[in-house]
mmCIF file of C-alpha atoms and ligand atoms in Angstrom:
data_model
loop_
_atom_site.group_PDB
_atom_site.id
_atom_site.type_symbol
_atom_site.label_atom_id
_atom_site.label_comp_id
_atom_site.label_asym_id
_atom_site.label_seq_id
_atom_site.Cartn_x
_atom_site.Cartn_y
_atom_site.Cartn_z
ATOM 1 C CA MET A 74 -2.437 13.668 -7.045
ATOM 2 C CA GLU A 75 -1.747 15.215 -3.720
ATOM 3 C CA ILE A 76 1.568 15.313 -2.654
ATOM 4 C CA ILE A 77 2.451 16.024 1.016
ATOM 5 C CA VAL A 78 6.437 16.318 1.830
ATOM 6 C CA VAL A 79 7.257 15.953 5.469
ATOM 7 C CA PRO A 80 10.332 15.721 7.034
ATOM 8 C CA ASN A 81 10.899 11.883 7.969
ATOM 9 C CA PRO A 82 9.590 8.503 7.866
ATOM 10 C CA ASP A 83 8.132 9.208 11.680
ATOM 11 C CA ALA A 84 5.853 12.283 10.033
ATOM 12 C CA VAL A 85 5.016 10.371 7.281
ATOM 13 C CA GLY A 86 2.989 7.751 9.600
ATOM 14 C CA GLU A 87 1.793 10.228 11.993
ATOM 15 C CA PHE A 88 0.328 12.082 8.684
ATOM 16 C CA ALA A 89 -1.178 8.983 6.706
ATOM 17 C CA ALA A 90 -2.367 7.330 10.010
ATOM 18 C CA HIS A 91 -4.491 10.730 10.539
ATOM 19 C CA ARG A 92 -6.243 10.234 7.437
ATOM 20 C CA ILE A 93 -6.953 6.873 8.160
ATOM 21 C CA SER A 94 -8.223 7.313 11.694
ATOM 22 C CA THR A 95 -10.170 9.966 10.315
ATOM 23 C CA LEU A 96 -11.811 7.514 7.748
ATOM 24 C CA ILE A 97 -12.498 5.379 10.734
ATOM 25 C CA GLU A 98 -14.082 7.638 12.537
ATOM 26 C CA GLN A 99 -16.863 8.774 9.706
ATOM 27 C CA LYS A 100 -17.018 5.358 9.154
ATOM 28 C CA PRO A 101 -16.281 2.539 11.547
ATOM 29 C CA ASP A 102 -16.686 -0.711 9.623
ATOM 30 C CA ALA A 103 -14.193 0.929 6.584
ATOM 31 C CA VAL A 104 -12.843 -1.676 4.221
ATOM 32 C CA LEU A 105 -9.129 -0.993 4.157
ATOM 33 C CA GLY A 106 -6.545 -1.949 1.441
ATOM 34 C CA VAL A 107 -3.592 -2.558 3.241
ATOM 35 C CA ALA A 108 0.171 -2.969 2.336
ATOM 36 C CA THR A 109 2.860 -4.770 3.194
ATOM 37 C CA GLY A 110 6.639 -3.735 3.020
ATOM 38 C CA SER A 111 8.654 -1.390 5.308
ATOM 39 C CA SER A 112 7.046 1.754 4.133
ATOM 40 C CA PRO A 113 3.560 1.789 5.866
ATOM 41 C CA VAL A 114 5.586 0.264 9.481
ATOM 42 C CA PRO A 115 5.380 3.884 10.657
ATOM 43 C CA THR A 116 1.972 4.254 9.309
ATOM 44 C CA TYR A 117 0.559 1.183 11.591
ATOM 45 C CA GLU A 118 2.623 2.535 14.419
ATOM 46 C CA ALA A 119 0.805 5.570 14.434
ATOM 47 C CA LEU A 120 -2.631 4.198 14.027
ATOM 48 C CA GLU A 121 -1.789 1.837 16.681
ATOM 49 C CA ARG A 122 -1.017 4.697 19.257
ATOM 50 C CA THR A 123 -4.663 6.576 18.098
ATOM 51 C CA VAL A 124 -6.075 2.610 18.345
ATOM 52 C CA ARG A 125 -4.442 2.722 22.386
ATOM 53 C CA ASP A 126 -5.572 6.407 22.665
ATOM 54 C CA GLY A 127 -9.379 5.030 21.744
ATOM 55 C CA LEU A 128 -10.451 4.458 18.218
ATOM 56 C CA ASP A 129 -12.727 1.951 18.110
ATOM 57 C CA VAL A 130 -11.542 -0.520 14.930
ATOM 58 C CA SER A 131 -13.460 -3.631 15.841
ATOM 59 C CA ARG A 132 -15.960 -2.782 12.977
ATOM 60 C CA VAL A 133 -13.134 -2.380 10.258
ATOM 61 C CA ASN A 134 -12.145 -5.076 7.257
ATOM 62 C CA ALA A 135 -8.870 -5.441 5.659
ATOM 63 C CA PHE A 136 -7.777 -6.583 2.285
ATOM 64 C CA ALA A 137 -3.868 -7.281 1.559
ATOM 65 C CA LEU A 138 -2.725 -6.336 -1.273
ATOM 66 C CA ASP A 139 -0.704 -9.243 -2.877
ATOM 67 C CA GLU A 140 1.194 -12.530 -1.838
ATOM 68 C CA TYR A 141 3.474 -14.531 -3.250
ATOM 69 C CA VAL A 142 3.209 -17.900 -4.598
ATOM 70 C CA GLY A 143 4.266 -21.006 -3.207
ATOM 71 C CA LEU A 144 5.604 -20.148 0.133
ATOM 72 C CA ARG A 145 4.341 -22.606 2.878
ATOM 73 C CA GLU A 146 1.081 -21.718 4.888
ATOM 74 C CA GLY A 147 2.151 -19.921 7.875
ATOM 75 C CA HIS A 148 5.912 -18.926 6.193
ATOM 76 C CA PRO A 149 7.124 -16.030 8.578
ATOM 77 C CA GLN A 150 7.768 -14.100 5.153
ATOM 78 C CA SER A 151 3.932 -14.733 3.931
ATOM 79 C CA TYR A 152 2.076 -11.975 3.648
ATOM 80 C CA ALA A 153 -0.489 -13.353 5.654
ATOM 81 C CA GLU A 154 2.020 -13.541 8.487
ATOM 82 C CA VAL A 155 3.249 -10.081 7.787
ATOM 83 C CA VAL A 156 -0.034 -9.009 7.967
ATOM 84 C CA ARG A 157 -1.011 -10.744 10.637
ATOM 85 C CA ARG A 158 2.003 -9.439 12.485
ATOM 86 C CA ASP A 159 2.011 -5.566 11.101
ATOM 87 C CA VAL A 160 -1.517 -4.780 10.956
ATOM 88 C CA THR A 161 -4.166 -7.681 12.514
ATOM 89 C CA GLU A 162 -1.959 -7.722 15.647
ATOM 90 C CA ARG A 163 -0.663 -4.549 16.053
ATOM 91 C CA LEU A 164 -4.184 -2.903 15.386
ATOM 92 C CA GLY A 165 -6.548 -5.308 16.684
ATOM 93 C CA LEU A 166 -8.375 -6.103 14.127
ATOM 94 C CA ASP A 167 -11.123 -8.490 14.047
ATOM 95 C CA PRO A 168 -8.897 -11.618 12.086
ATOM 96 C CA ASP A 169 -12.216 -12.611 10.843
ATOM 97 C CA ARG A 170 -12.349 -9.511 8.970
ATOM 98 C CA VAL A 171 -8.749 -9.273 7.308
ATOM 99 C CA HIS A 172 -8.472 -11.050 4.115
ATOM 100 C CA VAL A 173 -4.906 -12.482 1.917
ATOM 101 C CA PRO A 174 -5.101 -13.773 -1.365
ATOM 102 C CA SER A 175 -4.121 -17.184 -1.359
ATOM 103 C CA GLY A 176 -0.700 -18.289 -2.247
ATOM 104 C CA HIS A 177 -1.126 -21.853 -1.837
ATOM 105 C CA ALA A 178 -4.701 -22.577 -3.475
ATOM 106 C CA ASP A 179 -4.627 -25.833 -5.158
ATOM 107 C CA ASP A 180 -5.833 -23.160 -7.637
ATOM 108 C CA VAL A 181 -4.725 -19.864 -7.648
ATOM 109 C CA PRO A 182 -6.542 -18.273 -10.590
ATOM 110 C CA ALA A 183 -9.945 -19.409 -9.445
ATOM 111 C CA ALA A 184 -8.608 -17.677 -5.763
ATOM 112 C CA CYS A 185 -7.633 -14.434 -7.958
ATOM 113 C CA VAL A 186 -11.253 -14.476 -9.216
ATOM 114 C CA ASP A 187 -11.988 -15.192 -5.229
ATOM 115 C CA TYR A 188 -10.441 -12.778 -3.439
ATOM 116 C CA GLU A 189 -12.133 -10.245 -6.308
ATOM 117 C CA ARG A 190 -15.339 -11.119 -5.528
ATOM 118 C CA GLN A 191 -15.050 -10.853 -1.689
ATOM 119 C CA ILE A 192 -13.792 -7.122 -1.815
ATOM 120 C CA ARG A 193 -17.101 -6.691 -3.993
ATOM 121 C CA GLU A 194 -19.522 -8.325 -1.769
ATOM 122 C CA ALA A 195 -17.093 -6.192 0.798
ATOM 123 C CA GLY A 196 -18.071 -2.621 -0.641
ATOM 124 C CA GLY A 197 -15.130 -1.947 -2.547
ATOM 125 C CA VAL A 198 -11.466 -1.017 -1.025
ATOM 126 C CA ASP A 199 -12.141 2.614 0.944
ATOM 127 C CA LEU A 200 -9.057 3.671 1.553
ATOM 128 C CA GLN A 201 -6.038 1.500 -0.045
ATOM 129 C CA ILE A 202 -2.623 2.130 2.065
ATOM 130 C CA LEU A 203 0.478 1.703 -1.127
ATOM 131 C CA GLY A 204 4.219 1.310 -0.861
ATOM 132 C CA ILE A 205 5.805 1.618 -4.073
ATOM 133 C CA GLY A 206 9.136 -0.388 -5.076
ATOM 134 C CA SER A 207 12.586 1.201 -6.297
ATOM 135 C CA ASN A 208 11.190 -0.235 -9.816
ATOM 136 C CA GLY A 209 8.041 1.873 -9.334
ATOM 137 C CA HIS A 210 6.005 -1.126 -8.729
ATOM 138 C CA ILE A 211 2.609 -0.734 -6.208
ATOM 139 C CA GLY A 212 1.530 -3.921 -4.997
ATOM 140 C CA PHE A 213 3.388 -6.598 -6.919
ATOM 141 C CA ASN A 214 2.405 -5.063 -9.977
ATOM 142 C CA GLU A 215 6.129 -5.119 -12.358
ATOM 143 C CA PRO A 216 6.811 -2.421 -15.155
ATOM 144 C CA SER A 217 4.876 -4.027 -18.232
ATOM 145 C CA SER A 218 1.798 -4.401 -16.047
ATOM 146 C CA SER A 219 -1.331 -3.392 -17.811
ATOM 147 C CA LEU A 220 -2.743 -0.477 -16.027
ATOM 148 C CA SER A 221 -6.071 -1.619 -16.144
ATOM 149 C CA GLY A 222 -5.644 -4.821 -14.283
ATOM 150 C CA ARG A 223 -7.704 -7.248 -11.703
ATOM 151 C CA THR A 224 -6.190 -9.822 -9.094
ATOM 152 C CA ARG A 225 -3.917 -12.293 -10.495
ATOM 153 C CA VAL A 226 -0.716 -13.968 -11.119
ATOM 154 C CA LYS A 227 2.297 -11.949 -12.069
ATOM 155 C CA THR A 228 6.060 -12.712 -12.045
ATOM 156 C CA LEU A 229 8.314 -10.947 -9.887
ATOM 157 C CA THR A 230 11.081 -8.924 -11.695
ATOM 158 C CA PRO A 231 15.216 -9.607 -10.752
ATOM 159 C CA LYS A 232 14.514 -6.280 -9.270
ATOM 160 C CA THR A 233 12.239 -7.125 -7.332
ATOM 161 C CA ARG A 234 13.440 -10.455 -5.998
ATOM 162 C CA ALA A 235 16.637 -8.710 -5.314
ATOM 163 C CA ASP A 236 15.269 -5.673 -3.294
ATOM 164 C CA ASN A 237 13.512 -8.498 -1.068
ATOM 165 C CA ALA A 238 16.121 -10.653 -0.585
ATOM 166 C CA ARG A 239 16.832 -9.014 2.537
ATOM 167 C CA PHE A 240 13.605 -11.004 4.222
ATOM 168 C CA PHE A 241 14.655 -14.144 2.872
ATOM 169 C CA ASP A 242 17.855 -14.045 4.898
ATOM 170 C CA ASP A 243 19.403 -12.533 1.767
ATOM 171 C CA ASP A 244 19.437 -15.689 -0.048
ATOM 172 C CA LEU A 245 18.077 -15.248 -3.217
ATOM 173 C CA SER A 246 16.848 -18.555 -4.196
ATOM 174 C CA GLN A 247 14.348 -18.593 -1.447
ATOM 175 C CA VAL A 248 12.856 -15.536 -3.122
ATOM 176 C CA PRO A 249 9.202 -16.919 -5.129
ATOM 177 C CA THR A 250 9.270 -15.867 -8.615
ATOM 178 C CA HIS A 251 5.553 -15.363 -8.637
ATOM 179 C CA CYS A 252 2.895 -13.514 -7.127
ATOM 180 C CA ILE A 253 -0.823 -12.486 -6.301
ATOM 181 C CA THR A 254 -1.497 -9.162 -7.066
ATOM 182 C CA GLN A 255 -4.432 -6.799 -6.970
ATOM 183 C CA GLY A 256 -4.487 -4.847 -10.331
ATOM 184 C CA ILE A 257 -3.886 -1.495 -10.924
ATOM 185 C CA GLY A 258 -7.337 -1.618 -11.801
ATOM 186 C CA THR A 259 -8.816 -3.100 -8.194
ATOM 187 C CA ILE A 260 -6.407 -0.355 -6.799
ATOM 188 C CA LEU A 261 -7.675 2.310 -9.022
ATOM 189 C CA ASP A 262 -11.256 1.241 -8.073
ATOM 190 C CA ALA A 263 -10.258 2.268 -4.286
ATOM 191 C CA GLY A 264 -11.995 5.559 -2.619
ATOM 192 C CA VAL A 265 -8.927 7.079 -1.831
ATOM 193 C CA ALA A 266 -5.162 5.410 -2.891
ATOM 194 C CA LEU A 267 -3.034 6.697 -0.084
ATOM 195 C CA LEU A 268 0.774 6.068 -0.955
ATOM 196 C CA VAL A 269 3.838 6.283 1.826
ATOM 197 C CA ALA A 270 7.074 6.286 0.379
ATOM 198 C CA THR A 271 10.621 7.136 2.727
ATOM 199 C CA GLY A 272 14.302 6.785 1.853
ATOM 200 C CA GLU A 273 16.203 8.247 -0.999
ATOM 201 C CA SER A 274 16.170 4.662 -2.633
ATOM 202 C CA LYS A 275 12.951 5.912 -3.833
ATOM 203 C CA ALA A 276 13.342 9.151 -4.870
ATOM 204 C CA ASP A 277 13.059 8.226 -8.819
ATOM 205 C CA ALA A 278 10.523 5.654 -8.175
ATOM 206 C CA VAL A 279 8.499 8.524 -6.550
ATOM 207 C CA ALA A 280 9.385 11.894 -9.428
ATOM 208 C CA ALA A 281 8.213 9.094 -11.925
ATOM 209 C CA MET A 282 5.041 8.081 -10.544
ATOM 210 C CA ALA A 283 3.969 12.086 -10.037
ATOM 211 C CA GLU A 284 5.845 14.122 -12.720
ATOM 212 C CA GLY A 285 6.601 11.414 -15.523
ATOM 213 C CA PRO A 286 4.095 10.009 -18.473
ATOM 214 C CA VAL A 287 1.917 7.490 -17.688
ATOM 215 C CA GLY A 288 3.150 3.941 -18.651
ATOM 216 C CA ALA A 289 3.273 0.797 -17.546
ATOM 217 C CA PHE A 290 7.103 1.097 -17.568
ATOM 218 C CA CYS A 291 6.263 3.199 -14.301
ATOM 219 C CA PRO A 292 3.311 1.276 -13.224
ATOM 220 C CA ALA A 293 2.773 3.728 -9.863
ATOM 221 C CA THR A 294 1.781 6.048 -12.720
ATOM 222 C CA ALA A 295 -1.586 4.930 -13.011
ATOM 223 C CA LEU A 296 -2.582 6.424 -9.734
ATOM 224 C CA GLN A 297 -2.329 10.139 -11.696
ATOM 225 C CA TRP A 298 -5.884 8.888 -12.961
ATOM 226 C CA HIS A 299 -7.022 8.332 -9.603
ATOM 227 C CA ARG A 300 -9.746 10.570 -8.420
ATOM 228 C CA ARG A 301 -8.467 11.129 -4.812
ATOM 229 C CA ALA A 302 -4.108 9.819 -4.901
ATOM 230 C CA VAL A 303 -2.413 11.128 -1.723
ATOM 231 C CA VAL A 304 1.521 10.983 -1.377
ATOM 232 C CA VAL A 305 2.838 11.540 1.682
ATOM 233 C CA VAL A 306 7.232 11.752 1.702
ATOM 234 C CA ASP A 307 9.958 12.416 3.416
ATOM 235 C CA GLU A 308 12.464 14.743 2.386
ATOM 236 C CA ALA A 309 14.581 11.896 0.882
ATOM 237 C CA ALA A 310 12.035 10.279 -0.999
ATOM 238 C CA ALA A 311 10.768 13.513 -1.997
ATOM 239 C CA SER A 312 14.711 14.945 -3.092
ATOM 240 C CA ARG A 313 14.167 14.897 -7.651
ATOM 241 C CA LEU A 314 10.242 16.264 -7.595
ATOM 242 C CA LYS A 315 10.766 19.318 -9.294
ATOM 243 C CA ASN A 316 7.899 21.067 -8.976
ATOM 244 C CA ARG A 317 8.062 20.780 -5.208
ATOM 245 C CA GLU A 318 7.643 24.204 -3.961
ATOM 246 C CA TYR A 319 4.048 24.450 -5.615
ATOM 247 C CA TYR A 320 3.737 21.416 -3.437
ATOM 248 C CA ASP A 321 4.721 22.528 -0.270
ATOM 249 C CA PHE A 322 2.166 26.179 -1.287
ATOM 250 C CA VAL A 323 -0.832 23.854 -1.507
ATOM 251 C CA ARG A 324 0.033 21.841 1.362
ATOM 252 C CA ASP A 325 0.579 24.918 3.415
ATOM 253 C CA ASN A 326 -2.700 26.428 2.183
ATOM 254 C CA ARG A 327 -4.648 23.759 2.863
ATOM 255 C CA PRO A 328 -8.565 25.054 3.202
ATOM 256 C CA GLU A 329 -9.894 24.146 6.797
ATOM 257 C CA TRP A 330 -12.700 22.186 5.777
ATOM 258 C CA GLN A 331 -10.720 20.095 3.132
ATOM 259 C CA LEU A 332 -9.334 16.618 4.682
HETATM 260 C C1 LIG B 690 7.072 -4.996 -1.837
HETATM 261 C C2 LIG B 690 5.528 -5.315 -1.911
HETATM 262 C C3 LIG B 690 4.758 -3.944 -2.273
HETATM 263 C C4 LIG B 690 5.696 -2.877 -1.340
HETATM 264 C C5 LIG B 690 6.611 -2.415 -2.071
HETATM 265 C C6 LIG B 690 8.179 -1.712 -1.492
HETATM 266 O O1 LIG B 690 7.629 -6.318 -2.999
HETATM 267 N N1 LIG B 690 5.115 -5.950 -2.881
HETATM 268 O O2 LIG B 690 3.602 -3.622 -1.728
HETATM 269 O O3 LIG B 690 4.791 -1.220 -1.377
HETATM 270 O O4 LIG B 690 7.808 -3.651 -2.156
HETATM 271 O O5 LIG B 690 8.512 -2.388 0.175
HETATM 272 P P1 LIG B 690 9.179 -1.618 1.193
HETATM 273 O O6 LIG B 690 7.731 -0.686 1.108
HETATM 274 O O7 LIG B 690 9.632 -2.318 1.760
HETATM 275 O O8 LIG B 690 10.297 -0.734 0.377
#
């Protein structure tokens, strides 16, 4: 796991966006895995600037990580809508190339299986953008999730529902209890896993993910098994990392040829 500590959320966004735009330059029809939540917003903002400066994203494909189950189609907090606003429209992606699991399908389990098929048929995810929940979840793979699971329905923990109540007028009763999420196994298949985290509230989860033992109680620890996991964090989110000096040494002594 490569851990890059930068001063603030904007610098996290700049760093992550540079990695993503480099991939798109090399592979104009790249398949991105896109995350929702507040953490990747500076990344999308920085990427938007690169697009304005001429990066061609017309052939980029995107697959969202997760979706709530049970929100009506078009609900402003459904991830389909969040992805449309924060990613598709902001970056000017072709909407036909952007995919979100269907949380209102008649047969939700079948929609999960179909989502895995769509990812496979697109050639797999080249780069998966990830945030991390304060309880160590990635996507919506909550503590105790299978570390080899695929896209499926999960039950949200009280902690995640409370964290996300801010998007639902601080009314817990409006927060769905269930979701569809790519599994850890799906996420581990991505060519690169690029996780961004900012703020003190993520410091424990980041330290557990990077330096704790691998285990289902912090699902993000599964990224220790990923061949190309890149973790970009600001000072606050990095504040409980024990091995900080080494990470900075690696960052500052990166060979020129290494992306
Ligand atoms: C949400 C999403 C995750 C996201 C995480 C952190 O519940 N399902 O994909 O990474 O929680 O969100 P935020 O970045 O807003 O803290």
